[in-house]
């Protein structure tokens, strides 16, 4: 089963979904993982009800960070900013479907970190990459 997930990660790395910049967007944020050089910039368009109608990302990085952001971007359409902020680290880890070592955790969580940063309009403040954000902060923006 791990081989199936590894193939999926390689596929999302080689041909990431939702890759590129949206022409028009409401939220964006970029961040990096200085330990391995991963960089991600996410663009989110909201509909009239404040739900994600489109999402895309740009950046460069290792297979884990690119695949994790690609997989994550496939799941976010229809969510509110508040729902984005409450996504737990386990959501991304379940999408990846393999065990992620402590040294690769920042790679795997970078996409979630930039999505939460875009939702907040500022860097997401967390010690553990992927800790749940505070939904009330999105409501005041």
XYZ file of N, CA and C in Angstrom:
423
model
N 0.816 -1.191 0.000
C 0.000 0.000 0.000
C 0.864 1.261 0.000
N 1.981 1.256 0.745
C 2.870 2.413 0.757
C 3.357 2.764 -0.640
N 3.576 1.740 -1.467
C 4.051 1.991 -2.827
C 3.022 2.777 -3.639
N 1.753 2.481 -3.437
C 0.686 3.216 -4.113
C 0.730 4.691 -3.727
N 0.888 4.964 -2.421
C 0.966 6.348 -1.963
C 2.241 7.028 -2.457
N 3.332 6.309 -2.497
C 4.585 6.885 -3.010
C 4.427 7.261 -4.492
N 3.768 6.412 -5.257
C 3.514 6.727 -6.668
C 2.637 7.967 -6.796
N 1.636 8.074 -5.923
C 0.755 9.249 -5.934
C 1.551 10.513 -5.610
N 2.451 10.442 -4.636
C 3.277 11.597 -4.280
C 4.156 11.998 -5.455
N 4.765 11.039 -6.102
C 5.615 11.354 -7.262
C 4.799 11.955 -8.396
N 3.590 11.469 -8.611
C 2.725 12.021 -9.654
C 2.361 13.470 -9.354
N 2.009 13.772 -8.116
C 1.666 15.152 -7.730
C 2.896 16.056 -7.744
N 4.063 15.492 -7.526
C 5.301 16.271 -7.602
C 5.624 16.618 -9.065
N 5.514 15.635 -9.938
C 5.850 15.854 -11.352
C 4.794 16.691 -12.071
N 3.521 16.488 -11.717
C 2.405 17.207 -12.352
C 1.439 17.713 -11.277
N 1.869 18.742 -10.540
C 1.029 19.225 -9.443
C -0.297 19.799 -9.936
N -1.344 19.508 -9.207
C -2.672 20.049 -9.515
C -2.735 21.497 -9.041
N -3.504 22.307 -9.739
C -3.751 23.701 -9.357
C -2.462 24.520 -9.283
N -1.504 24.193 -10.127
C -0.217 24.892 -10.110
C -0.280 26.105 -11.033
N 0.225 27.223 -10.569
C 0.247 28.469 -11.323
C -0.471 29.554 -10.545
N -0.451 30.733 -11.086
C -1.047 31.898 -10.421
C -2.431 32.166 -10.997
N -3.412 32.379 -10.116
C -4.733 32.808 -10.558
C -4.637 34.250 -11.056
N -5.393 34.586 -12.100
C -5.419 35.959 -12.584
C -6.034 36.893 -11.553
N -7.102 36.424 -10.927
C -7.775 37.223 -9.893
C -7.934 36.369 -8.649
N -7.591 36.934 -7.523
C -7.685 36.214 -6.257
C -7.974 37.199 -5.137
N -8.505 36.681 -4.039
C -8.848 37.495 -2.882
C -7.836 37.371 -1.752
N -7.224 36.213 -1.648
C -6.270 35.945 -0.575
C -5.005 35.355 -1.174
N -3.883 35.725 -0.624
C -2.642 35.067 -1.022
C -1.654 35.154 0.133
N -0.700 34.263 0.083
C 0.351 34.257 1.108
C 1.491 33.395 0.594
N 2.697 33.757 0.996
C 3.854 32.928 0.642
C 4.735 32.731 1.859
N 5.421 31.609 1.865
C 6.328 31.286 2.960
C 7.332 30.271 2.436
N 8.309 29.998 3.260
C 9.341 29.049 2.839
C 9.783 28.208 4.024
N 10.460 27.140 3.696
C 11.102 26.290 4.685
C 12.596 26.469 4.470
N 13.242 27.309 5.253
C 14.657 27.606 5.018
C 15.586 26.405 5.193
N 15.119 25.371 5.876
C 15.975 24.209 6.116
C 16.216 23.391 4.859
N 15.256 23.410 3.916
C 15.480 22.635 2.685
C 15.227 23.456 1.422
N 14.826 24.719 1.569
C 14.668 25.581 0.401
C 13.301 25.550 -0.248
N 12.334 24.844 0.332
C 10.981 24.827 -0.225
C 10.368 26.218 -0.136
N 9.679 26.627 -1.200
C 8.965 27.906 -1.228
C 7.590 27.668 -1.824
N 6.562 28.216 -1.195
C 5.197 28.068 -1.689
C 4.486 29.418 -1.615
N 3.679 29.704 -2.619
C 2.836 30.906 -2.657
C 1.460 30.438 -3.102
N 0.457 30.663 -2.257
C -0.902 30.202 -2.548
C -1.789 31.397 -2.898
N -2.738 31.157 -3.805
C -3.694 32.170 -4.267
C -5.091 31.578 -4.112
N -5.982 32.307 -3.443
C -7.323 31.799 -3.170
C -8.362 32.816 -3.619
N -9.312 32.360 -4.414
C -10.451 33.179 -4.820
C -11.660 32.705 -4.039
N -12.390 33.670 -3.474
C -13.588 33.367 -2.701
C -14.836 33.712 -3.499
N -15.910 32.953 -3.276
C -17.179 33.277 -3.925
C -17.929 34.306 -3.077
N -19.142 34.643 -3.460
C -19.930 35.659 -2.763
C -20.288 35.260 -1.330
N -20.217 33.980 -1.035
C -20.518 33.500 0.314
C -19.263 33.320 1.162
N -18.107 33.734 0.632
C -16.860 33.637 1.378
C -16.245 32.252 1.390
N -16.631 31.425 0.427
C -16.072 30.073 0.321
C -15.045 30.020 -0.807
N -14.096 29.122 -0.674
C -13.067 28.948 -1.694
C -13.729 28.499 -2.995
N -13.551 29.306 -4.043
C -14.073 28.915 -5.349
C -12.955 28.449 -6.266
N -11.755 28.967 -6.047
C -10.571 28.531 -6.798
C -9.358 28.660 -5.905
N -8.390 27.799 -6.146
C -7.127 27.870 -5.414
C -6.019 27.433 -6.345
N -4.886 28.084 -6.214
C -3.710 27.659 -6.973
C -2.476 27.969 -6.140
N -1.356 27.426 -6.581
C -0.111 27.721 -5.882
C 1.045 27.719 -6.863
N 2.089 28.421 -6.472
C 3.355 28.443 -7.196
C 4.445 28.117 -6.190
N 5.567 27.752 -6.703
C 6.697 27.542 -5.819
C 7.576 26.418 -6.296
N 8.558 26.179 -5.482
C 9.489 25.100 -5.773
C 9.801 24.394 -4.469
N 10.127 23.152 -4.601
C 10.449 22.416 -3.398
C 10.610 20.942 -3.665
N 10.750 20.236 -2.578
C 10.948 18.797 -2.657
C 9.638 18.106 -3.027
N 9.722 16.826 -3.274
C 8.548 16.044 -3.672
C 7.463 16.085 -2.602
N 7.846 16.011 -1.331
C 6.853 15.997 -0.253
C 6.114 17.328 -0.182
N 6.814 18.450 -0.213
C 6.122 19.745 -0.074
C 5.240 20.036 -1.279
N 5.720 19.752 -2.473
C 4.920 20.007 -3.678
C 3.704 19.096 -3.727
N 3.901 17.807 -3.461
C 2.782 16.863 -3.487
C 1.763 17.182 -2.399
N 2.229 17.540 -1.216
C 1.306 17.849 -0.122
C 0.443 19.056 -0.467
N 1.036 20.086 -1.047
C 0.267 21.275 -1.412
C -0.681 20.962 -2.563
N -0.246 20.169 -3.519
C -1.103 19.763 -4.625
C -2.313 18.974 -4.120
N -2.066 17.986 -3.286
C -3.144 17.175 -2.717
C -4.089 18.038 -1.882
N -3.533 18.928 -1.075
C -4.334 19.809 -0.238
C -5.213 20.724 -1.092
N -4.641 21.276 -2.150
C -5.403 22.208 -2.994
C -6.617 21.536 -3.638
N -6.540 20.241 -3.866
C -7.678 19.504 -4.433
C -8.865 19.411 -3.463
N -8.615 19.616 -2.188
C -9.637 19.375 -1.161
C -10.295 20.635 -0.613
N -9.842 21.819 -0.983
C -10.249 23.037 -0.280
C -11.436 23.779 -0.883
N -11.807 23.478 -2.111
C -12.918 24.182 -2.740
C -14.184 24.009 -1.909
N -14.877 25.126 -1.673
C -16.107 25.114 -0.903
C -15.925 25.411 0.575
N -14.686 25.426 1.052
C -14.439 25.707 2.466
C -14.412 27.213 2.725
N -14.787 27.600 3.946
C -14.684 28.989 4.377
C -13.286 29.242 4.939
N -12.974 30.511 5.155
C -11.693 30.844 5.780
C -11.598 30.214 7.163
N -12.685 30.222 7.886
C -12.702 29.637 9.218
C -12.397 28.139 9.160
N -12.974 27.460 8.170
C -12.716 26.023 8.024
C -11.260 25.762 7.642
N -10.684 26.620 6.813
C -9.274 26.472 6.453
C -8.394 26.573 7.687
N -8.729 27.509 8.572
C -7.924 27.717 9.778
C -7.994 26.553 10.754
N -9.051 25.778 10.709
C -9.180 24.675 11.663
C -8.683 23.342 11.103
N -8.178 23.341 9.880
C -7.649 22.090 9.338
C -6.459 21.628 10.171
N -6.497 20.407 10.652
C -5.389 19.898 11.458
C -4.272 19.312 10.589
N -3.139 19.161 11.196
C -1.985 18.546 10.537
C -2.349 17.166 9.995
N -3.167 16.429 10.724
C -3.532 15.071 10.309
C -4.268 15.055 8.967
N -4.945 16.141 8.622
C -5.640 16.226 7.335
C -4.644 16.044 6.190
N -3.523 16.748 6.256
C -2.490 16.652 5.212
C -1.795 15.301 5.281
N -1.495 14.846 6.479
C -0.809 13.552 6.618
C -1.668 12.419 6.071
N -2.977 12.498 6.279
C -3.875 11.480 5.720
C -3.880 11.531 4.194
N -3.832 12.742 3.621
C -3.778 12.863 2.164
C -2.504 12.240 1.607
N -1.388 12.446 2.299
C -0.115 11.876 1.836
C -0.111 10.361 1.968
N -0.677 9.848 3.039
C -0.843 8.410 3.200
C 0.399 7.623 3.559
N 1.480 8.305 3.898
C 2.693 7.607 4.327
C 3.198 8.258 5.607
N 4.033 7.540 6.328
C 4.643 8.121 7.517
C 5.637 9.195 7.098
N 5.574 10.320 7.770
C 6.488 11.429 7.491
C 7.415 11.582 8.687
N 8.716 11.568 8.438
C 9.684 11.702 9.519
C 9.655 13.124 10.078
N 10.173 13.280 11.268
C 10.201 14.600 11.909
C 10.968 15.610 11.057
N 12.008 15.169 10.379
C 12.795 16.096 9.562
C 12.053 16.537 8.306
N 11.078 15.770 7.855
C 10.304 16.115 6.657
C 8.952 16.759 6.984
N 8.631 16.873 8.271
C 7.327 17.401 8.659
C 7.128 18.842 8.192
N 8.155 19.678 8.288
C 8.026 21.065 7.822
C 7.765 21.102 6.319
N 8.356 20.187 5.578
C 8.094 20.092 4.135
C 6.629 19.762 3.886
N 6.128 18.769 4.603
C 4.761 18.309 4.412
C 3.736 19.357 4.827
N 4.059 20.194 5.806
C 3.094 21.149 6.357
C 3.188 22.542 5.738
N 4.143 22.782 4.848
C 4.305 24.125 4.284
C 3.045 24.593 3.556
N 2.419 23.735 2.768
C 1.202 24.119 2.057
C 0.086 24.511 3.013
N -0.094 23.749 4.085
C -1.106 24.074 5.084
C -0.775 25.398 5.762
N 0.492 25.615 6.018
C 0.928 26.856 6.655
C 0.608 28.069 5.774
N 0.847 27.985 4.470
C 0.559 29.137 3.605
C -0.946 29.315 3.399
N -1.701 28.230 3.377
C -3.166 28.345 3.279
C -3.710 29.061 4.515
N -3.223 28.686 5.686
C -3.669 29.350 6.907
C -3.206 30.799 6.939
N -1.994 31.062 6.462
C -1.505 32.441 6.393
C -2.349 33.290 5.468
N -2.761 32.738 4.345
C -3.634 33.460 3.416
C -4.979 33.747 4.073
N -5.492 32.793 4.826
C -6.776 32.961 5.506
C -6.717 34.049 6.569
N -5.568 34.152 7.237
C -5.385 35.139 8.288
C -4.947 36.504 7.746
N -4.274 36.503 6.601
C -3.690 37.733 6.092
C -2.376 38.075 6.764
N -1.796 37.105 7.445
C -0.517 37.275 8.135
C 0.045 35.880 8.407
N 1.306 35.797 8.810
C 1.864 34.460 9.088
C 1.062 33.727 10.156
N 0.814 32.468 9.902
C 0.147 31.632 10.897
C 1.131 31.377 12.023
N 0.706 31.606 13.244
C 1.572 31.475 14.412
C 1.371 30.105 15.040
N 2.347 29.237 14.850
C 2.262 27.903 15.432
C 3.650 27.349 15.649
N 3.784 26.565 16.667
C 5.045 25.881 16.947
C 5.123 24.606 16.126
N 4.054 23.847 16.167
C 3.964 22.577 15.455
C 3.351 22.857 14.089
N 4.090 22.660 13.019
C 3.596 22.972 11.688
C 2.303 22.213 11.430
N 1.184 22.913 11.410
C -0.087 22.290 11.158
C -1.037 22.364 12.327
N -0.620 22.989 13.417
C -1.513 23.147 14.554
C -2.751 23.940 14.143
N -3.870 23.635 14.722
C -5.109 24.318 14.355
C -5.012 25.805 14.677
N -5.500 26.617 13.720
C -5.552 28.056 13.918
C -6.795 28.445 14.690
N -6.925 29.727 14.983
C -8.075 30.240 15.700
C -9.070 30.820 14.699
N -10.219 30.167 14.458
C -11.177 30.637 13.461
C -11.685 32.047 13.723
N -11.703 32.493 14.978
C -12.204 33.832 15.276
C -11.317 34.906 14.651
N -10.044 34.605 14.408
C -9.161 35.583 13.777
C -9.546 35.833 12.324
N -10.085 34.854 11.632
C -10.492 35.041 10.248
C -11.750 35.892 10.164
N -12.607 35.781 11.170
C -13.874 36.505 11.157
C -13.666 38.015 11.260
N -12.557 38.468 11.835
C -12.336 39.901 11.997
C -11.649 40.528 10.812
N -11.244 39.763 9.851
C -10.551 40.310 8.680
C -11.520 40.842 7.663
